[in-house]
Amino acid sequence: MGFVHLHVHTEYSLLDGAARIEKVVQKALDLGMTSLAITDHGVMYGVIDFYKACKKAGIKPIIGCEVYIAPNGRSERVPGRDDMNRHLVLLAENEEGYKNLIRIVSHAHLEGFYYKPRADKQLLRENSRGLIALSACLAGEVSEYLLNDQFEMACQSALEYQEIFGKGNFFLEVQDHGLEEQRKVNRGMFKLQERTGIPMIATNDVHYIDRDDAFVQDVLLCIQTGKTLADDTRMSFSSQEFFLKSEKEMAMLFGEHPELLS
């Protein structure tokens, strides 16, 4: 099997994803890919449409979600402390994992909602069977520690997630969208792998389908944050690399480590 995109945001990552489900599935098919994941931010609203679109196209659907993890527990709601969440990618390996993913996302909405639907590690422990976890993007807990030069904390965090999901079910995720912060995190991830033996995986944080769609993503972020395109202080993606890349394009980034792509 060739490279598979396991970190993909569709239009159901509200105002943060410009990849329409049918079009992103068609793009994956055009690129010769046999599988594709859906990992919208905090929600699973798109999974049925995604499943049907993949089946129609003859592509294996991988159902997932990039969940928000509350740093101090999902019941905590202290302003200025509990409004910063960490990301974690969860992928359903089988039917049990799919049901557990539904439980996690449902409880995150019903019990943990504070700005975002938030899960916590207790909820993950109670519903970890059948799930594969990836450490996520720069907003992931492990990445955050590496960015802040807290290597030992990053190591503890990674080992805790491995303990929650089981050996072989947690992966250190590396990405390269041309950001200096990612290069720093990636160097740390390789050191973490050497220290812990936790396997690594390369992803592209897909928010739109083609490079030219970066402008549409920019507009969505403006709507989300109440800003205009003319505002230099607005939140924006600092590169145009968050599109559905081909296997060849991914190999250009991580070709010296083919095991991360396979």
mmCIF file of C-alpha atoms in Angstrom:
data_model
loop_
_atom_site.group_PDB
_atom_site.id
_atom_site.type_symbol
_atom_site.label_atom_id
_atom_site.label_comp_id
_atom_site.label_asym_id
_atom_site.label_seq_id
_atom_site.Cartn_x
_atom_site.Cartn_y
_atom_site.Cartn_z
ATOM 1 C CA MET A 1 0.000 0.000 0.000
ATOM 2 C CA GLY A 2 1.214 3.501 -0.856
ATOM 3 C CA PHE A 3 0.894 6.704 1.129
ATOM 4 C CA VAL A 4 -2.491 7.346 2.773
ATOM 5 C CA HIS A 5 -3.706 10.742 4.001
ATOM 6 C CA LEU A 6 -4.671 10.282 7.671
ATOM 7 C CA HIS A 7 -5.170 13.938 8.660
ATOM 8 C CA VAL A 8 -7.944 15.493 6.560
ATOM 9 C CA HIS A 9 -10.370 18.327 7.356
ATOM 10 C CA THR A 10 -13.542 18.653 5.292
ATOM 11 C CA GLU A 11 -16.153 21.424 5.218
ATOM 12 C CA TYR A 12 -17.413 19.979 8.521
ATOM 13 C CA SER A 13 -14.401 21.525 10.257
ATOM 14 C CA LEU A 14 -16.627 24.599 10.334
ATOM 15 C CA LEU A 15 -14.941 27.715 8.899
ATOM 16 C CA ASP A 16 -11.616 25.885 9.079
ATOM 17 C CA GLY A 17 -11.874 23.439 6.195
ATOM 18 C CA ALA A 18 -12.440 24.111 2.505
ATOM 19 C CA ALA A 19 -12.286 20.496 1.261
ATOM 20 C CA ARG A 20 -15.742 19.419 0.085
ATOM 21 C CA ILE A 21 -16.233 15.708 0.745
ATOM 22 C CA GLU A 22 -17.101 14.520 -2.762
ATOM 23 C CA LYS A 23 -14.332 16.605 -4.308
ATOM 24 C CA VAL A 24 -11.631 15.538 -1.850
ATOM 25 C CA VAL A 25 -12.561 11.873 -2.369
ATOM 26 C CA GLN A 26 -12.424 12.375 -6.143
ATOM 27 C CA LYS A 27 -9.017 14.056 -5.831
ATOM 28 C CA ALA A 28 -7.690 11.110 -3.823
ATOM 29 C CA LEU A 29 -9.026 8.771 -6.510
ATOM 30 C CA ASP A 30 -7.415 10.863 -9.260
ATOM 31 C CA LEU A 31 -4.095 10.600 -7.396
ATOM 32 C CA GLY A 32 -4.379 6.803 -7.378
ATOM 33 C CA MET A 33 -4.933 6.515 -3.633
ATOM 34 C CA THR A 34 -6.841 3.517 -2.297
ATOM 35 C CA SER A 35 -7.682 4.872 1.197
ATOM 36 C CA LEU A 36 -8.517 8.225 2.765
ATOM 37 C CA ALA A 37 -9.281 9.424 6.298
ATOM 38 C CA ILE A 38 -11.621 12.084 7.638
ATOM 39 C CA THR A 39 -10.471 13.876 10.823
ATOM 40 C CA ASP A 40 -12.589 16.963 11.316
ATOM 41 C CA HIS A 41 -12.056 19.226 14.329
ATOM 42 C CA GLY A 42 -14.052 17.909 17.274
ATOM 43 C CA VAL A 43 -17.008 16.600 15.235
ATOM 44 C CA MET A 44 -18.148 13.589 13.218
ATOM 45 C CA TYR A 45 -20.955 15.277 11.268
ATOM 46 C CA GLY A 46 -19.394 14.412 7.915
ATOM 47 C CA VAL A 47 -18.543 10.737 8.415
ATOM 48 C CA ILE A 48 -21.667 9.213 6.844
ATOM 49 C CA ASP A 49 -21.427 11.338 3.692
ATOM 50 C CA PHE A 50 -17.689 10.639 3.608
ATOM 51 C CA TYR A 51 -18.222 6.876 4.006
ATOM 52 C CA LYS A 52 -20.770 6.822 1.178
ATOM 53 C CA ALA A 53 -18.589 8.938 -1.123
ATOM 54 C CA CYS A 54 -15.565 6.701 -0.533
ATOM 55 C CA LYS A 55 -17.558 3.513 -1.113
ATOM 56 C CA LYS A 56 -18.973 4.940 -4.340
ATOM 57 C CA ALA A 57 -15.443 5.799 -5.513
ATOM 58 C CA GLY A 58 -13.998 2.417 -4.500
ATOM 59 C CA ILE A 59 -11.788 3.983 -1.815
ATOM 60 C CA LYS A 60 -11.421 2.595 1.713
ATOM 61 C CA PRO A 61 -12.836 5.148 4.190
ATOM 62 C CA ILE A 62 -10.946 5.639 7.456
ATOM 63 C CA ILE A 63 -13.212 7.253 10.039
ATOM 64 C CA GLY A 64 -11.569 9.566 12.530
ATOM 65 C CA CYS A 65 -11.653 12.888 14.340
ATOM 66 C CA GLU A 66 -9.119 15.449 15.525
ATOM 67 C CA VAL A 67 -10.414 15.855 19.058
ATOM 68 C CA TYR A 68 -9.765 18.684 21.497
ATOM 69 C CA ILE A 69 -8.202 17.577 24.793
ATOM 70 C CA ALA A 70 -8.928 19.678 27.887
ATOM 71 C CA PRO A 71 -5.617 20.119 29.777
ATOM 72 C CA ASN A 72 -7.253 20.072 33.220
ATOM 73 C CA GLY A 73 -10.211 17.747 32.651
ATOM 74 C CA ARG A 74 -13.361 18.240 30.603
ATOM 75 C CA SER A 75 -15.406 19.509 33.572
ATOM 76 C CA GLU A 76 -13.021 22.417 34.269
ATOM 77 C CA ARG A 77 -14.023 25.822 32.877
ATOM 78 C CA VAL A 78 -11.710 28.441 34.363
ATOM 79 C CA PRO A 79 -11.364 31.490 32.040
ATOM 80 C CA GLY A 80 -7.828 32.052 30.801
ATOM 81 C CA ARG A 81 -6.774 28.537 31.789
ATOM 82 C CA ASP A 82 -9.216 26.051 30.285
ATOM 83 C CA ASP A 83 -9.903 27.819 26.984
ATOM 84 C CA MET A 84 -6.643 26.527 25.479
ATOM 85 C CA ASN A 85 -7.063 22.974 24.177
ATOM 86 C CA ARG A 86 -4.633 20.453 22.734
ATOM 87 C CA HIS A 87 -5.291 18.402 19.613
ATOM 88 C CA LEU A 88 -5.179 14.617 19.168
ATOM 89 C CA VAL A 89 -6.044 12.619 16.036
ATOM 90 C CA LEU A 90 -8.113 9.476 16.608
ATOM 91 C CA LEU A 91 -8.751 6.867 13.895
ATOM 92 C CA ALA A 92 -11.195 3.975 14.166
ATOM 93 C CA GLU A 93 -9.462 0.670 13.479
ATOM 94 C CA ASN A 94 -12.652 -1.424 13.618
ATOM 95 C CA GLU A 95 -16.320 -1.267 14.613
ATOM 96 C CA GLU A 96 -15.506 -1.174 18.325
ATOM 97 C CA GLY A 97 -13.193 1.763 17.710
ATOM 98 C CA TYR A 98 -15.893 3.547 15.687
ATOM 99 C CA LYS A 99 -18.374 3.188 18.549
ATOM 100 C CA ASN A 100 -15.781 4.368 21.065
ATOM 101 C CA LEU A 101 -14.983 7.365 18.863
ATOM 102 C CA ILE A 102 -18.684 8.256 18.817
ATOM 103 C CA ARG A 103 -18.769 8.043 22.627
ATOM 104 C CA ILE A 104 -15.701 10.260 23.008
ATOM 105 C CA VAL A 105 -17.027 12.932 20.644
ATOM 106 C CA SER A 106 -20.533 12.797 22.178
ATOM 107 C CA HIS A 107 -19.261 13.174 25.751
ATOM 108 C CA ALA A 108 -16.934 15.953 24.579
ATOM 109 C CA HIS A 109 -20.019 17.881 23.428
ATOM 110 C CA LEU A 110 -22.372 17.015 26.286
ATOM 111 C CA GLU A 111 -19.946 17.217 29.217
ATOM 112 C CA GLY A 112 -16.839 19.028 28.025
ATOM 113 C CA PHE A 113 -18.053 21.883 25.852
ATOM 114 C CA TYR A 114 -16.222 25.110 26.659
ATOM 115 C CA TYR A 115 -15.610 27.142 23.486
ATOM 116 C CA LYS A 116 -14.962 23.739 21.826
ATOM 117 C CA PRO A 117 -16.195 20.181 22.455
ATOM 118 C CA ARG A 118 -13.461 18.833 24.754
ATOM 119 C CA ALA A 119 -12.493 15.308 25.724
ATOM 120 C CA ASP A 120 -9.898 14.461 28.378
ATOM 121 C CA LYS A 121 -7.542 11.596 29.159
ATOM 122 C CA GLN A 122 -10.019 9.916 31.485
ATOM 123 C CA LEU A 123 -12.534 9.741 28.627
ATOM 124 C CA LEU A 124 -9.823 8.392 26.320
ATOM 125 C CA ARG A 125 -8.874 5.665 28.824
ATOM 126 C CA GLU A 126 -12.495 4.545 29.133
ATOM 127 C CA ASN A 127 -12.971 4.316 25.358
ATOM 128 C CA SER A 128 -9.533 3.524 23.899
ATOM 129 C CA ARG A 129 -10.131 0.063 22.463
ATOM 130 C CA GLY A 130 -10.125 -0.140 18.672
ATOM 131 C CA LEU A 131 -8.637 3.328 18.261
ATOM 132 C CA ILE A 132 -5.325 4.457 16.782
ATOM 133 C CA ALA A 133 -4.030 7.843 17.954
ATOM 134 C CA LEU A 134 -1.654 10.304 16.283
ATOM 135 C CA SER A 135 0.043 13.103 18.217
ATOM 136 C CA ALA A 136 -1.476 15.693 15.827
ATOM 137 C CA CYS A 137 -0.178 19.042 14.594
ATOM 138 C CA LEU A 138 1.689 21.861 16.336
ATOM 139 C CA ALA A 139 -1.318 22.166 18.667
ATOM 140 C CA GLY A 140 -0.806 18.624 19.975
ATOM 141 C CA GLU A 141 0.421 18.113 23.537
ATOM 142 C CA VAL A 142 3.689 16.407 22.577
ATOM 143 C CA SER A 143 4.425 19.072 19.949
ATOM 144 C CA GLU A 144 3.678 21.856 22.422
ATOM 145 C CA TYR A 145 6.250 20.522 24.883
ATOM 146 C CA LEU A 146 8.848 20.135 22.133
ATOM 147 C CA LEU A 147 8.223 23.699 20.941
ATOM 148 C CA ASN A 148 8.809 24.921 24.485
ATOM 149 C CA ASP A 149 12.051 22.909 24.830
ATOM 150 C CA GLN A 150 10.472 20.643 27.460
ATOM 151 C CA PHE A 151 11.791 17.343 26.110
ATOM 152 C CA GLU A 152 11.249 15.304 29.275
ATOM 153 C CA MET A 153 7.638 16.480 29.495
ATOM 154 C CA ALA A 154 7.161 15.564 25.828
ATOM 155 C CA CYS A 155 8.567 12.113 26.576
ATOM 156 C CA GLN A 156 6.200 11.628 29.532
ATOM 157 C CA SER A 157 3.249 12.787 27.445
ATOM 158 C CA ALA A 158 4.062 10.432 24.554
ATOM 159 C CA LEU A 159 4.510 7.457 26.884
ATOM 160 C CA GLU A 160 1.211 8.255 28.611
ATOM 161 C CA TYR A 161 -0.652 8.258 25.296
ATOM 162 C CA GLN A 162 1.041 4.981 24.363
ATOM 163 C CA GLU A 163 -0.104 3.530 27.687
ATOM 164 C CA ILE A 164 -3.688 4.732 27.073
ATOM 165 C CA PHE A 165 -4.022 3.290 23.568
ATOM 166 C CA GLY A 166 -1.586 0.374 23.793
ATOM 167 C CA LYS A 167 1.769 -0.279 22.207
ATOM 168 C CA GLY A 168 1.607 0.082 18.425
ATOM 169 C CA ASN A 169 -1.591 2.156 18.587
ATOM 170 C CA PHE A 170 -0.023 5.563 19.231
ATOM 171 C CA PHE A 171 2.156 7.339 16.660
ATOM 172 C CA LEU A 172 4.350 10.432 16.782
ATOM 173 C CA GLU A 173 3.105 12.605 13.924
ATOM 174 C CA VAL A 174 5.422 14.757 11.812
ATOM 175 C CA GLN A 175 4.386 17.351 9.239
ATOM 176 C CA ASP A 176 6.208 19.741 6.920
ATOM 177 C CA HIS A 177 4.328 22.742 5.587
ATOM 178 C CA GLY A 178 7.480 24.848 5.390
ATOM 179 C CA LEU A 179 7.095 26.181 8.930
ATOM 180 C CA GLU A 180 10.165 26.608 11.133
ATOM 181 C CA GLU A 181 8.170 25.493 14.184
ATOM 182 C CA GLN A 182 7.436 22.183 12.472
ATOM 183 C CA ARG A 183 11.086 21.614 11.692
ATOM 184 C CA LYS A 184 11.901 22.116 15.371
ATOM 185 C CA VAL A 185 9.125 19.742 16.446
ATOM 186 C CA ASN A 186 10.156 17.142 13.868
ATOM 187 C CA ARG A 187 13.726 17.112 15.173
ATOM 188 C CA GLY A 188 12.300 16.541 18.627
ATOM 189 C CA MET A 189 10.032 13.759 17.403
ATOM 190 C CA PHE A 190 13.001 11.819 16.008
ATOM 191 C CA LYS A 191 14.752 12.153 19.369
ATOM 192 C CA LEU A 192 11.583 10.986 21.088
ATOM 193 C CA GLN A 193 11.416 7.936 18.846
ATOM 194 C CA GLU A 194 15.008 7.075 19.732
ATOM 195 C CA ARG A 195 14.241 7.431 23.448
ATOM 196 C CA THR A 196 10.861 5.670 23.575
ATOM 197 C CA GLY A 197 10.625 3.414 20.520
ATOM 198 C CA ILE A 198 7.206 4.897 19.722
ATOM 199 C CA PRO A 199 6.633 4.656 15.949
ATOM 200 C CA MET A 200 6.398 7.747 13.745
ATOM 201 C CA ILE A 201 4.145 8.695 10.871
ATOM 202 C CA ALA A 202 4.165 11.552 8.348
ATOM 203 C CA THR A 203 0.961 13.398 7.479
ATOM 204 C CA ASN A 204 -0.130 16.522 5.654
ATOM 205 C CA ASP A 205 -2.644 18.655 7.553
ATOM 206 C CA VAL A 206 -5.207 18.840 4.743
ATOM 207 C CA HIS A 207 -7.582 21.822 4.951
ATOM 208 C CA TYR A 208 -8.238 22.289 1.226
ATOM 209 C CA ILE A 209 -7.875 20.211 -1.924
ATOM 210 C CA ASP A 210 -5.540 22.111 -4.261
ATOM 211 C CA ARG A 211 -2.812 24.659 -3.573
ATOM 212 C CA ASP A 212 -4.896 27.348 -5.287
ATOM 213 C CA ASP A 213 -7.628 26.847 -2.673
ATOM 214 C CA ALA A 214 -5.442 28.462 0.022
ATOM 215 C CA PHE A 215 -7.237 31.755 -0.625
ATOM 216 C CA VAL A 216 -10.629 30.171 0.129
ATOM 217 C CA GLN A 217 -9.239 28.849 3.418
ATOM 218 C CA ASP A 218 -8.011 32.352 4.218
ATOM 219 C CA VAL A 219 -11.512 33.758 3.659
ATOM 220 C CA LEU A 220 -13.053 31.102 5.911
ATOM 221 C CA LEU A 221 -10.636 31.971 8.726
ATOM 222 C CA CYS A 222 -11.541 35.653 8.337
ATOM 223 C CA ILE A 223 -15.236 34.816 8.733
ATOM 224 C CA GLN A 224 -14.469 32.611 11.739
ATOM 225 C CA THR A 225 -12.420 35.281 13.526
ATOM 226 C CA GLY A 226 -14.438 38.332 12.459
ATOM 227 C CA LYS A 227 -11.551 39.859 10.522
ATOM 228 C CA THR A 228 -11.034 41.146 6.975
ATOM 229 C CA LEU A 229 -8.414 40.132 4.440
ATOM 230 C CA ALA A 230 -6.880 43.603 4.775
ATOM 231 C CA ASP A 231 -6.180 43.092 8.482
ATOM 232 C CA ASP A 232 -2.480 42.259 8.877
ATOM 233 C CA THR A 233 -3.011 41.101 12.480
ATOM 234 C CA ARG A 234 -5.594 38.427 11.573
ATOM 235 C CA MET A 235 -5.109 34.712 12.092
ATOM 236 C CA SER A 236 -3.931 33.038 8.890
ATOM 237 C CA PHE A 237 -2.063 29.993 7.632
ATOM 238 C CA SER A 238 1.527 31.055 6.991
ATOM 239 C CA SER A 239 1.991 28.744 4.007
ATOM 240 C CA GLN A 240 0.002 27.314 1.089
ATOM 241 C CA GLU A 241 0.955 23.697 1.754
ATOM 242 C CA PHE A 242 -2.201 22.471 3.508
ATOM 243 C CA PHE A 243 -3.624 20.720 0.428
ATOM 244 C CA LEU A 244 -4.140 17.078 -0.546
ATOM 245 C CA LYS A 245 -0.682 16.198 -1.801
ATOM 246 C CA SER A 246 0.225 13.313 -4.065
ATOM 247 C CA GLU A 247 2.416 10.460 -2.899
ATOM 248 C CA LYS A 248 5.239 11.966 -4.960
ATOM 249 C CA GLU A 249 4.829 15.358 -3.283
ATOM 250 C CA MET A 250 4.902 13.715 0.146
ATOM 251 C CA ALA A 251 8.028 11.783 -0.857
ATOM 252 C CA MET A 252 9.692 15.112 -1.712
ATOM 253 C CA LEU A 253 9.216 16.081 1.947
ATOM 254 C CA PHE A 254 9.953 12.803 3.721
ATOM 255 C CA GLY A 255 11.656 10.671 1.058
ATOM 256 C CA GLU A 256 14.719 10.125 3.227
ATOM 257 C CA HIS A 257 12.413 8.368 5.718
ATOM 258 C CA PRO A 258 10.140 6.223 3.485
ATOM 259 C CA GLU A 259 8.935 4.211 6.502
ATOM 260 C CA LEU A 260 7.082 7.321 7.718
ATOM 261 C CA LEU A 261 5.036 7.350 4.507
ATOM 262 C CA SER A 262 4.326 3.640 4.213
#
